[in-house]
Amino acid sequence: ENSVTNTESAAGIEQAPAGRATSKAEAPAVIEVRNPGTGELVGTVPAQSADEVAAKIRELRLYQPEWEALGADGRKEWLLKLQDWLIDNTEHLADVLQSETSKPRADALIDPSFGCDLIGYYARRAGGFLTDDHPSPHSPLARVKKLTVTYKPYPVVGVITPWNFPLAMPIMDVIPALAAGAAVILKPSEVTPLSALELARGWAEIGAPPVLAVATGAGETGAAVVGNADYIQFTGSTATGKKIAAACVERLVPYSLELGGKDPAIVLADADIDRAAHGIAFGGMFNAGQVCISVERVYVEAPIYDEFVAKLTANVRALRQGIDGREIAHDVGALANENQVAIVQRHVEEAVAAGAKVLTGGKRTGQGTFFEPTVLVDVDHSMSCISEETFGPTLPVVKVADEAEAVRLANDSIYGLSASVWTGDKERGERVARQLTAGAVNINDVFANLFSYALPMGGWGQSGVGARWGGANGVRKYCRAQAITKPIL
Ligand code: NAD
């Protein structure tokens, strides 16, 4: 089955035959996709076997040289056609996104718009980024040579994605890889495969060369991608990332891992308290807290603690939670699945049992996988809500004596994805930023680094290896550098 056929069956939102349960012994033939807010079955996709994945990758290898030969300018034309397709299909794509995530409409609209912006950046700049370099020889031994570095794409890049942004996550890594001249096998999360299939449908519909294929399935299908592609770009949990790294080392193929986080927000006493209380409520609750760079813990200097907590709690309490159709009516939707609800519930319950106080929220609500936006205080680093990634709508807040204590506690984590610092003094904010063990720091803001593709996005510690984007590195990472020396005379 090729990606176009998959797309037609899945994007047509085919209903699963009733009672198609599978025994534990054999791999399931189909995966059911459900709207977590309503429980409704919204589609099924095949769980593809290792052989099917290997066959798709062999096919991609046949078409990749032509794609590479188009050059960056030729590829740009196709990428910009895909951008047009995303614009023309935004409302439909948001429908599909909502069907498999139960996100509010406003959040669902972000994926296609973000995708368009990113495509514009890499389609237009990849040519420059991939141009040969000619470093000047530093040594007398090389002075009689002309030095050249060329960038040759890996034939097939495997992109494996999680469920939190079912269209944006694939786009953010598929596009730079395609722009580099590689073919791409995309393995979306089994929780939200429909949006990724839409992307492949769009690629086929504009008539682009068949260098993008989607493999649907769970971990085994992902493992087959890891076992056959030439470069692995993975986004997901730290636990899965470690398995993938081990498999890549075994094959000696390069990889980049964008993993979990436990992002701290530091609110200093000189901060604009209203701005911080709004920004942090948004940073913690956007997408129901299911963002790798969500604010997951807050450290507030003592003099402003009471006022900040009161304002944050009021902002979080004011959020509207529920199921949107095409109307924009809510701020917070459902969690992705029961597993996520269980994690959030455990973190809150363990904290409360150890003496934490819930200022708002704190429990499951409604019919689907909804958890109330929650603010917790009287928490400390012995609690799971502070030490483990929650990936849900919770904001635990800690009072600190001073800046030094805030920095020390912020750095007391196995993770190091991103962080934020809130202060009336931007220079002080930068000084604090430089002391933090995190791949990105936003001053008086959240998520700003995500809209700056010129910056690398990568985690430190258990949050990852390597980075996506970062201007030229965003496409060069998908290439092997070749060094050529040529006599000048
Ligand atoms: P996950 O690790 O469970 O799954 C991610 C993907 O890996 C899925 O497609 C899954 O099918 C696949 N997979 C599972 N086992 C595999 C294996 N053995 N070999 C190959 N592929 C395999 O993660 P999730 O629950 O889907 O996503 C949530 C996590 O993703 C959170 O930890 C979050 O922080 C992280 N995340 C990180 C970033 C980032 O940029 N750093 C962005 C978004 C999400």
Coordinates of C-alpha atoms and ligand atoms in Angstrom, one line a residue:
E1 CA 0.0 0.0 0.0
N2 CA 1.4 3.4 -0.8
S3 CA 0.8 6.6 1.1
V4 CA -1.9 7.8 -1.4
T5 CA -4.0 4.7 -0.8
N6 CA -3.6 5.0 2.9
T7 CA -4.6 8.5 2.7
E8 CA -7.8 7.8 0.8
S9 CA -9.0 5.3 3.3
A10 CA -8.0 7.2 6.4
A11 CA -8.8 10.7 5.4
G12 CA -12.2 9.6 4.2
I13 CA -12.7 8.9 7.9
E14 CA -13.8 5.4 7.3
Q15 CA -15.7 3.7 10.0
A16 CA -14.1 0.6 11.5
P17 CA -16.0 -2.7 11.0
A18 CA -17.8 -3.5 14.3
G19 CA -16.2 -5.9 16.6
R20 CA -12.8 -6.0 14.9
A21 CA -11.0 -6.8 18.1
T22 CA -7.6 -8.4 17.8
S23 CA -6.0 -11.0 20.0
K24 CA -2.9 -10.0 21.9
A25 CA -0.7 -12.5 20.1
E26 CA -0.9 -11.0 16.7
A27 CA -0.2 -7.4 15.7
P28 CA -3.6 -5.5 15.2
A29 CA -4.6 -5.1 11.6
V30 CA -6.1 -1.7 12.2
I31 CA -5.7 1.0 14.7
E32 CA -8.9 2.8 15.8
V33 CA -8.6 6.6 16.1
R34 CA -11.0 8.2 18.6
N35 CA -12.0 11.7 19.5
P36 CA -10.8 11.8 23.1
G37 CA -13.4 14.5 24.1
T38 CA -16.4 12.5 22.9
G39 CA -15.1 8.9 22.6
E40 CA -16.4 8.8 19.0
L41 CA -14.6 6.6 16.5
V42 CA -13.4 9.0 13.8
G43 CA -11.3 6.7 11.7
T44 CA -9.1 3.6 11.3
V45 CA -5.6 3.2 9.9
P46 CA -3.6 0.1 9.1
A47 CA -0.9 -1.0 11.5
Q48 CA 1.8 -1.5 9.0
S49 CA 4.3 -4.3 9.4
A50 CA 8.1 -4.1 9.3
D51 CA 8.0 -5.6 5.7
E52 CA 5.6 -2.9 4.5
V53 CA 7.7 -0.2 6.0
A54 CA 10.9 -1.6 4.4
A55 CA 9.1 -1.8 1.0
K56 CA 8.0 1.9 1.3
I57 CA 11.5 2.9 2.1
R58 CA 12.9 0.9 -0.9
E59 CA 10.4 2.7 -3.1
L60 CA 11.4 6.1 -1.7
R61 CA 15.0 5.3 -2.6
L62 CA 14.0 5.0 -6.2
Y63 CA 12.6 8.5 -6.4
Q64 CA 15.0 10.3 -4.1
P65 CA 17.8 10.9 -6.7
E66 CA 15.4 12.8 -9.0
W67 CA 14.2 14.9 -6.1
E68 CA 17.8 15.7 -5.2
A69 CA 18.6 16.5 -8.8
L70 CA 15.8 19.1 -8.9
G71 CA 18.0 21.3 -6.8
A72 CA 16.9 23.6 -4.1
D73 CA 15.1 25.9 -6.6
G74 CA 13.1 23.0 -8.1
R75 CA 12.2 21.7 -4.7
K76 CA 11.1 25.2 -3.6
E77 CA 8.4 25.2 -6.3
W78 CA 6.8 22.0 -4.8
L79 CA 7.2 23.2 -1.2
L80 CA 5.4 26.5 -2.1
K81 CA 2.6 24.6 -3.8
L82 CA 2.2 22.6 -0.6
Q83 CA 2.0 25.9 1.3
D84 CA -0.8 27.0 -1.0
W85 CA -2.5 23.7 -0.5
L86 CA -2.4 24.1 3.3
I87 CA -3.9 27.6 3.0
D88 CA -6.7 26.3 0.7
N89 CA -7.4 23.4 3.1
T90 CA -7.0 25.1 6.5
E91 CA -10.6 24.7 7.7
H92 CA -10.7 21.0 6.6
L93 CA -7.3 20.3 8.2
A94 CA -8.5 21.9 11.5
D95 CA -11.6 19.7 11.3
V96 CA -9.5 16.6 11.0
L97 CA -7.2 17.8 13.8
Q98 CA -10.1 18.4 16.1
S99 CA -11.6 15.1 15.3
E100 CA -8.5 13.2 16.6
T101 CA -7.5 15.5 19.5
S102 CA -10.6 17.4 20.6
K103 CA -8.6 20.6 20.6
P104 CA -10.4 24.0 20.7
R105 CA -10.9 25.4 17.2
A106 CA -8.4 28.3 17.8
D107 CA -5.7 25.8 18.7
A108 CA -6.4 23.5 15.8
L109 CA -6.0 26.4 13.4
I110 CA -2.5 26.9 14.6
D111 CA -1.0 23.8 13.0
P112 CA -1.7 24.6 9.3
S113 CA -0.8 28.3 9.8
F114 CA 2.5 27.4 11.6
G115 CA 3.1 24.9 8.8
C116 CA 2.8 27.6 6.1
D117 CA 5.2 29.9 7.9
L118 CA 7.8 27.2 8.3
I119 CA 7.5 26.1 4.7
G120 CA 8.0 29.7 3.6
Y121 CA 11.2 29.9 5.7
Y122 CA 12.8 26.7 4.5
A123 CA 11.6 26.7 0.9
R124 CA 13.1 30.1 0.2
R125 CA 16.3 29.7 2.2
A126 CA 17.4 26.1 1.6
G127 CA 19.3 27.0 -1.6
G128 CA 21.5 29.4 0.3
F129 CA 21.9 27.0 3.2
L130 CA 23.0 24.2 0.9
T131 CA 25.5 26.2 -1.2
D132 CA 29.0 24.9 -1.1
D133 CA 31.3 26.4 1.5
H134 CA 34.9 27.4 0.6
P135 CA 36.8 27.9 3.8
S136 CA 40.2 29.5 3.5
P137 CA 43.1 27.2 4.2
H138 CA 44.6 28.0 7.6
S139 CA 47.8 26.0 7.1
P140 CA 50.7 26.4 4.7
L141 CA 50.2 22.7 3.9
A142 CA 46.9 23.4 2.4
R143 CA 47.6 26.8 0.8
V144 CA 48.0 25.4 -2.6
K145 CA 44.5 23.9 -2.5
K146 CA 41.0 25.2 -3.0
L147 CA 38.9 23.8 -0.2
T148 CA 35.2 22.9 -0.7
V149 CA 32.5 21.5 1.5
T150 CA 29.4 20.1 -0.2
Y151 CA 26.2 19.0 1.3
K152 CA 24.7 15.7 0.1
P153 CA 21.3 14.6 1.5
Y154 CA 20.8 11.3 3.3
P155 CA 18.6 9.4 0.8
V156 CA 15.7 8.6 3.3
V157 CA 15.0 10.4 6.5
G158 CA 12.7 8.8 9.0
V159 CA 10.5 11.3 10.9
I160 CA 8.7 9.9 14.0
T161 CA 6.3 12.2 15.7
P162 CA 4.1 12.4 18.9
W163 CA 0.4 13.3 19.1
N164 CA 0.3 16.7 20.6
F165 CA 0.4 18.7 17.3
P166 CA -0.6 16.1 14.8
L167 CA 0.1 18.3 11.7
A168 CA 2.6 20.8 12.9
M169 CA 4.9 18.2 14.4
P170 CA 5.3 16.3 11.1
I171 CA 5.6 19.5 9.1
M172 CA 8.4 21.0 11.3
D173 CA 10.7 18.1 10.5
V174 CA 9.5 16.7 7.2
I175 CA 9.8 20.1 5.4
P176 CA 13.5 20.8 6.3
A177 CA 14.4 17.2 5.3
L178 CA 12.5 17.5 1.9
A179 CA 14.1 20.9 1.4
A180 CA 17.5 19.3 1.9
G181 CA 16.8 16.9 -0.9
A182 CA 16.0 13.8 1.1
A183 CA 13.0 11.6 0.7
V184 CA 10.9 11.2 3.9
I185 CA 9.1 8.3 5.6
L186 CA 6.8 9.8 8.3
K187 CA 5.6 7.7 11.2
P188 CA 3.0 9.7 13.0
S189 CA 1.7 8.8 16.5
E190 CA -0.9 6.0 16.4
V191 CA -3.1 8.3 18.6
T192 CA -3.4 11.0 15.9
P193 CA -2.4 9.6 12.4
L194 CA -5.2 11.2 10.4
S195 CA -3.6 14.7 10.1
A196 CA -0.3 13.3 8.9
L197 CA -2.2 11.3 6.2
E198 CA -3.8 14.5 5.2
L199 CA -0.3 16.0 4.7
A200 CA 0.6 13.1 2.4
R201 CA -2.7 13.5 0.6
G202 CA -1.8 17.2 0.0
W203 CA 1.6 16.3 -1.3
A204 CA 0.1 13.8 -3.8
E205 CA -2.7 16.2 -4.7
I206 CA -0.4 18.9 -5.8
G207 CA 1.4 16.3 -8.0
A208 CA 4.7 16.5 -6.2
P209 CA 7.3 13.7 -6.8
P210 CA 6.5 10.6 -4.5
V211 CA 9.2 11.3 -2.0
L212 CA 6.9 11.5 1.1
A213 CA 5.3 8.4 2.4
V214 CA 3.5 7.8 5.7
A215 CA 3.8 4.6 7.7
T216 CA 0.9 4.2 10.2
G217 CA 1.2 2.0 13.3
A218 CA 2.5 2.0 16.8
G219 CA 6.0 1.4 18.2
E220 CA 6.7 -1.7 16.1
T221 CA 6.1 0.3 12.9
G222 CA 8.3 3.1 14.3
A223 CA 11.0 0.6 15.0
A224 CA 10.9 -0.6 11.4
V225 CA 11.5 3.0 10.3
V226 CA 14.4 3.2 12.6
G227 CA 15.7 -0.1 11.2
N228 CA 15.6 1.0 7.5
A229 CA 16.0 4.8 7.1
D230 CA 19.3 6.6 6.8
Y231 CA 18.7 9.3 9.4
I232 CA 16.2 9.3 12.3
Q233 CA 14.5 12.5 13.5
F234 CA 12.5 11.6 16.6
T235 CA 10.1 13.7 18.7
G236 CA 8.5 12.0 21.7
S237 CA 9.1 10.8 25.2
T238 CA 12.5 10.4 26.7
A239 CA 11.9 6.6 27.3
T240 CA 11.2 6.0 23.6
G241 CA 14.0 8.3 22.6
K242 CA 16.5 6.1 24.5
K243 CA 15.3 3.0 22.7
I244 CA 15.6 4.7 19.3
A245 CA 19.1 6.0 20.1
A246 CA 20.2 2.4 21.0
A247 CA 18.8 1.1 17.7
C248 CA 20.5 3.9 15.7
V249 CA 23.9 3.3 17.4
E250 CA 23.5 -0.4 16.5
R251 CA 23.1 0.5 12.8
L252 CA 25.5 3.5 13.0
V253 CA 22.9 5.8 11.6
P254 CA 22.7 9.4 12.8
Y255 CA 19.7 10.7 14.8
S256 CA 18.3 13.7 16.5
L257 CA 16.0 13.4 19.5
E258 CA 13.5 16.1 20.7
L259 CA 12.2 14.7 24.0
G260 CA 10.3 15.7 27.1
G261 CA 10.7 18.6 29.3
K262 CA 9.8 20.2 32.7
D263 CA 10.1 23.8 31.9
P264 CA 10.5 26.2 34.7
A265 CA 9.2 29.8 34.8
I266 CA 11.1 32.2 37.1
V267 CA 9.1 35.3 38.2
L268 CA 11.4 37.9 39.8
A269 CA 10.1 40.5 42.2
D270 CA 10.6 43.3 39.7
A271 CA 8.4 41.6 37.1
D272 CA 5.3 43.0 35.5
I273 CA 3.0 40.8 37.6
D274 CA 0.0 41.0 35.2
R275 CA 2.0 40.1 32.2
A276 CA 3.7 37.2 34.0
A277 CA 0.3 35.9 35.4
H278 CA -1.2 36.0 31.9
G279 CA 1.9 34.6 30.1
I280 CA 2.3 31.7 32.5
A281 CA -1.4 30.8 32.5
F282 CA -1.2 30.6 28.7
G283 CA 2.2 28.8 28.8
G284 CA 0.9 26.2 31.2
M285 CA -2.6 25.7 29.8
F286 CA -2.3 26.1 26.0
N287 CA -3.2 22.8 24.3
A288 CA -4.2 21.6 27.8
G289 CA -0.6 21.7 28.8
Q290 CA 0.4 19.1 26.2
V291 CA 3.3 21.0 24.8
C292 CA 6.9 19.9 25.2
I293 CA 7.7 23.5 26.1
S294 CA 4.7 24.1 28.4
V295 CA 5.4 25.8 31.6
E296 CA 5.4 22.9 34.1
R297 CA 6.7 24.6 37.3
V298 CA 6.8 28.2 38.5
Y299 CA 9.3 29.8 41.0
V300 CA 8.2 33.2 42.4
E301 CA 10.2 35.6 44.5
A302 CA 8.7 36.0 48.0
P303 CA 7.7 39.7 47.9
I304 CA 5.3 39.2 45.0
Y305 CA 4.3 35.6 45.6
D306 CA 0.8 36.3 47.1
E307 CA -0.2 38.8 44.4
F308 CA 1.2 36.7 41.6
V309 CA -0.6 33.5 42.8
A310 CA -3.9 35.3 43.2
K311 CA -3.7 36.7 39.6
L312 CA -2.5 33.4 38.1
T313 CA -5.3 31.5 39.8
A314 CA -7.9 34.0 38.6
N315 CA -6.6 33.7 35.0
V316 CA -6.6 29.9 35.1
R317 CA -10.1 29.8 36.7
A318 CA -11.4 32.1 33.9
L319 CA -10.4 29.6 31.2
R320 CA -13.4 28.0 29.4
Q321 CA -13.0 24.3 28.9
G322 CA -15.1 22.2 26.5
I323 CA -15.6 20.8 23.0
D324 CA -15.5 23.2 20.1
G325 CA -17.0 22.7 16.6
R326 CA -16.0 25.2 14.0
E327 CA -16.9 28.0 16.4
I328 CA -14.2 29.4 18.7
A329 CA -15.8 28.9 22.1
H330 CA -13.3 27.4 24.4
D331 CA -9.7 27.9 25.6
V332 CA -8.9 24.4 26.9
G333 CA -9.8 21.1 25.4
A334 CA -9.5 17.4 26.3
L335 CA -6.3 15.5 27.0
A336 CA -5.1 13.1 24.3
N337 CA -6.1 9.9 26.0
E338 CA -6.8 8.1 29.2
N339 CA -3.1 7.5 29.8
Q340 CA -2.5 11.3 30.0
V341 CA -5.4 11.7 32.4
A342 CA -4.0 9.0 34.7
I343 CA -0.6 10.8 34.8
V344 CA -2.1 14.2 35.6
Q345 CA -4.4 12.7 38.2
R346 CA -1.5 10.9 39.9
H347 CA 0.7 14.0 40.0
V348 CA -2.1 16.0 41.6
E349 CA -3.2 13.3 44.0
E350 CA 0.4 12.6 45.2
A351 CA 1.0 16.3 45.7
V352 CA -2.1 16.7 47.7
A353 CA -1.4 13.7 49.8
A354 CA 2.0 15.2 50.6
G355 CA 0.5 18.5 51.7
A356 CA 0.0 20.5 48.5
K357 CA -3.0 22.8 48.2
V358 CA -5.2 23.0 45.1
L359 CA -6.2 26.6 44.4
T360 CA -8.3 25.9 41.4
G361 CA -9.2 22.7 39.4
G362 CA -7.7 19.5 40.6
K363 CA -9.9 16.9 39.1
R364 CA -11.4 15.2 36.1
T365 CA -14.4 16.8 34.6
G366 CA -17.1 16.1 32.0
Q367 CA -17.5 12.9 29.9
G368 CA -14.3 12.7 27.9
T369 CA -10.7 13.0 28.9
F370 CA -11.1 16.5 30.4
F371 CA -9.0 17.6 33.4
E372 CA -9.7 20.9 35.0
P373 CA -7.0 23.6 34.6
T374 CA -5.2 23.4 38.0
V375 CA -3.0 25.6 40.1
L376 CA -1.1 23.9 43.0
V377 CA 0.8 25.6 45.8
D378 CA 2.8 24.3 48.8
V379 CA 4.7 22.0 46.5
D380 CA 8.3 20.9 46.5
H381 CA 10.9 18.9 44.6
S382 CA 10.1 15.7 46.4
M383 CA 6.7 15.6 44.5
S384 CA 6.1 14.0 41.1
C385 CA 4.3 17.2 40.0
I386 CA 7.7 19.0 40.1
S387 CA 10.1 16.2 39.3
E388 CA 8.3 14.4 36.4
E389 CA 6.9 15.6 33.1
T390 CA 3.2 16.0 33.6
F391 CA 2.1 17.1 30.1
G392 CA -1.2 18.3 31.4
P393 CA -3.1 21.4 32.6
T394 CA -1.3 21.9 35.9
L395 CA 0.8 24.7 37.3
P396 CA 2.6 24.0 40.5
V397 CA 4.0 27.2 42.1
V398 CA 6.9 27.4 44.5
K399 CA 7.8 30.5 46.7
V400 CA 11.6 31.3 46.6
A401 CA 13.7 33.6 48.7
D402 CA 15.7 35.1 45.9
E403 CA 17.1 34.8 42.3
A404 CA 19.8 32.4 43.3
E405 CA 17.3 30.0 44.9
A406 CA 15.1 30.2 41.8
V407 CA 18.0 29.4 39.5
R408 CA 19.2 26.5 41.7
L409 CA 15.7 25.0 41.8
A410 CA 15.0 25.6 38.1
N411 CA 18.2 23.7 37.3
D412 CA 17.3 20.8 39.7
S413 CA 15.8 18.6 36.9
I414 CA 16.8 15.8 34.7
Y415 CA 15.3 17.8 31.8
G416 CA 16.5 21.0 30.1
L417 CA 14.2 21.8 27.2
S418 CA 13.2 25.5 27.7
A419 CA 12.5 28.0 30.4
S420 CA 11.2 31.5 30.9
V421 CA 12.3 34.4 33.1
W422 CA 10.0 37.3 34.0
T423 CA 11.5 40.6 35.1
G424 CA 11.3 44.3 34.6
D425 CA 15.0 44.4 33.7
K426 CA 15.7 42.6 30.4
E427 CA 19.5 42.6 31.0
R428 CA 19.0 40.9 34.3
G429 CA 16.7 38.5 32.5
E430 CA 19.5 37.6 30.1
R431 CA 22.0 37.2 33.0
V432 CA 19.6 34.7 34.6
A433 CA 19.0 33.0 31.3
R434 CA 22.7 32.3 30.9
Q435 CA 22.7 30.4 34.2
L436 CA 19.9 28.1 33.3
T437 CA 20.4 24.5 32.1
A438 CA 18.0 24.7 29.2
G439 CA 18.2 24.6 25.4
A440 CA 16.1 27.8 25.1
V441 CA 15.1 30.7 27.4
N442 CA 12.4 33.2 26.7
I443 CA 12.5 36.5 28.7
N444 CA 9.0 37.9 29.5
D445 CA 7.4 35.4 27.2
V446 CA 6.7 31.8 26.4
F447 CA 7.1 29.8 23.2
A448 CA 8.8 32.7 21.4
N449 CA 11.8 30.5 20.4
L450 CA 9.4 28.2 18.6
F451 CA 8.6 30.9 16.0
S452 CA 12.3 31.7 15.3
Y453 CA 13.5 29.0 12.9
A454 CA 16.8 30.8 12.8
L455 CA 17.3 29.5 16.4
P456 CA 18.1 25.9 17.2
M457 CA 15.3 24.0 19.1
G458 CA 16.9 21.3 21.1
G459 CA 16.9 20.0 24.6
W460 CA 19.7 19.5 27.1
G461 CA 20.1 16.6 29.4
Q462 CA 17.2 14.1 29.2
S463 CA 15.4 16.5 26.9
G464 CA 17.3 15.5 23.8
V465 CA 20.3 15.1 21.6
G466 CA 20.9 17.4 18.7
A467 CA 18.4 20.1 17.6
R468 CA 15.9 20.9 14.8
W469 CA 16.2 24.2 12.8
G470 CA 18.8 26.7 13.7
G471 CA 18.9 28.3 10.2
A472 CA 21.4 26.5 7.9
N473 CA 21.8 23.6 10.4
G474 CA 18.1 22.8 10.0
V475 CA 18.8 21.5 6.5
R476 CA 22.5 20.6 6.8
K477 CA 21.7 18.1 9.5
Y478 CA 20.0 16.0 6.9
C479 CA 23.1 16.0 4.7
R480 CA 26.5 14.4 4.8
A481 CA 29.2 17.0 4.5
Q482 CA 31.8 16.1 1.8
A483 CA 35.3 17.7 1.9
I484 CA 37.0 18.3 -1.5
T485 CA 40.5 19.6 -2.0
K486 CA 41.5 20.7 -5.5
P487 CA 44.9 22.0 -6.6
I488 CA 44.8 25.7 -7.3
L489 CA 47.4 25.4 -10.1
Ligands
NAD1 P1 6.0 8.5 22.6 O1 7.5 8.4 22.9 O2 5.1 7.5 23.3 O3 5.7 8.3 21.1 C1 6.3 9.1 20.1 C2 6.4 8.3 18.8 O4 7.3 7.2 18.9 C3 5.0 7.7 18.3 O5 4.9 7.9 17.0 C4 5.2 6.2 18.7 O6 4.4 5.4 18.0 C5 6.7 6.0 18.4 N1 7.3 4.9 19.0 C6 7.0 4.3 20.2 N2 7.9 3.3 20.5 C7 8.8 3.3 19.4 C8 9.9 2.5 19.1 N3 10.4 1.5 20.0 N4 10.6 2.7 18.0 C9 10.2 3.7 17.2 N5 9.2 4.5 17.4 C10 8.4 4.3 18.5 O7 5.6 10.0 22.9 P2 4.1 10.6 22.9 O8 3.4 10.2 24.1 O9 3.5 10.4 21.6 O10 4.4 12.2 23.0 C11 4.6 12.9 24.2 C12 6.1 13.2 24.5 O11 6.6 13.9 23.4 C13 6.3 14.1 25.7 O12 7.3 13.6 26.4 C14 6.7 15.4 25.1 O13 7.5 16.2 25.9 C15 7.4 15.0 23.9 N6 7.5 16.0 22.9 C16 8.7 16.6 22.7 C17 8.9 17.7 21.7 C18 10.2 18.4 21.5 O14 10.3 19.1 20.5 N7 11.2 18.2 22.4 C19 7.7 18.1 21.0 C20 6.5 17.5 21.3 C21 6.4 16.5 22.2

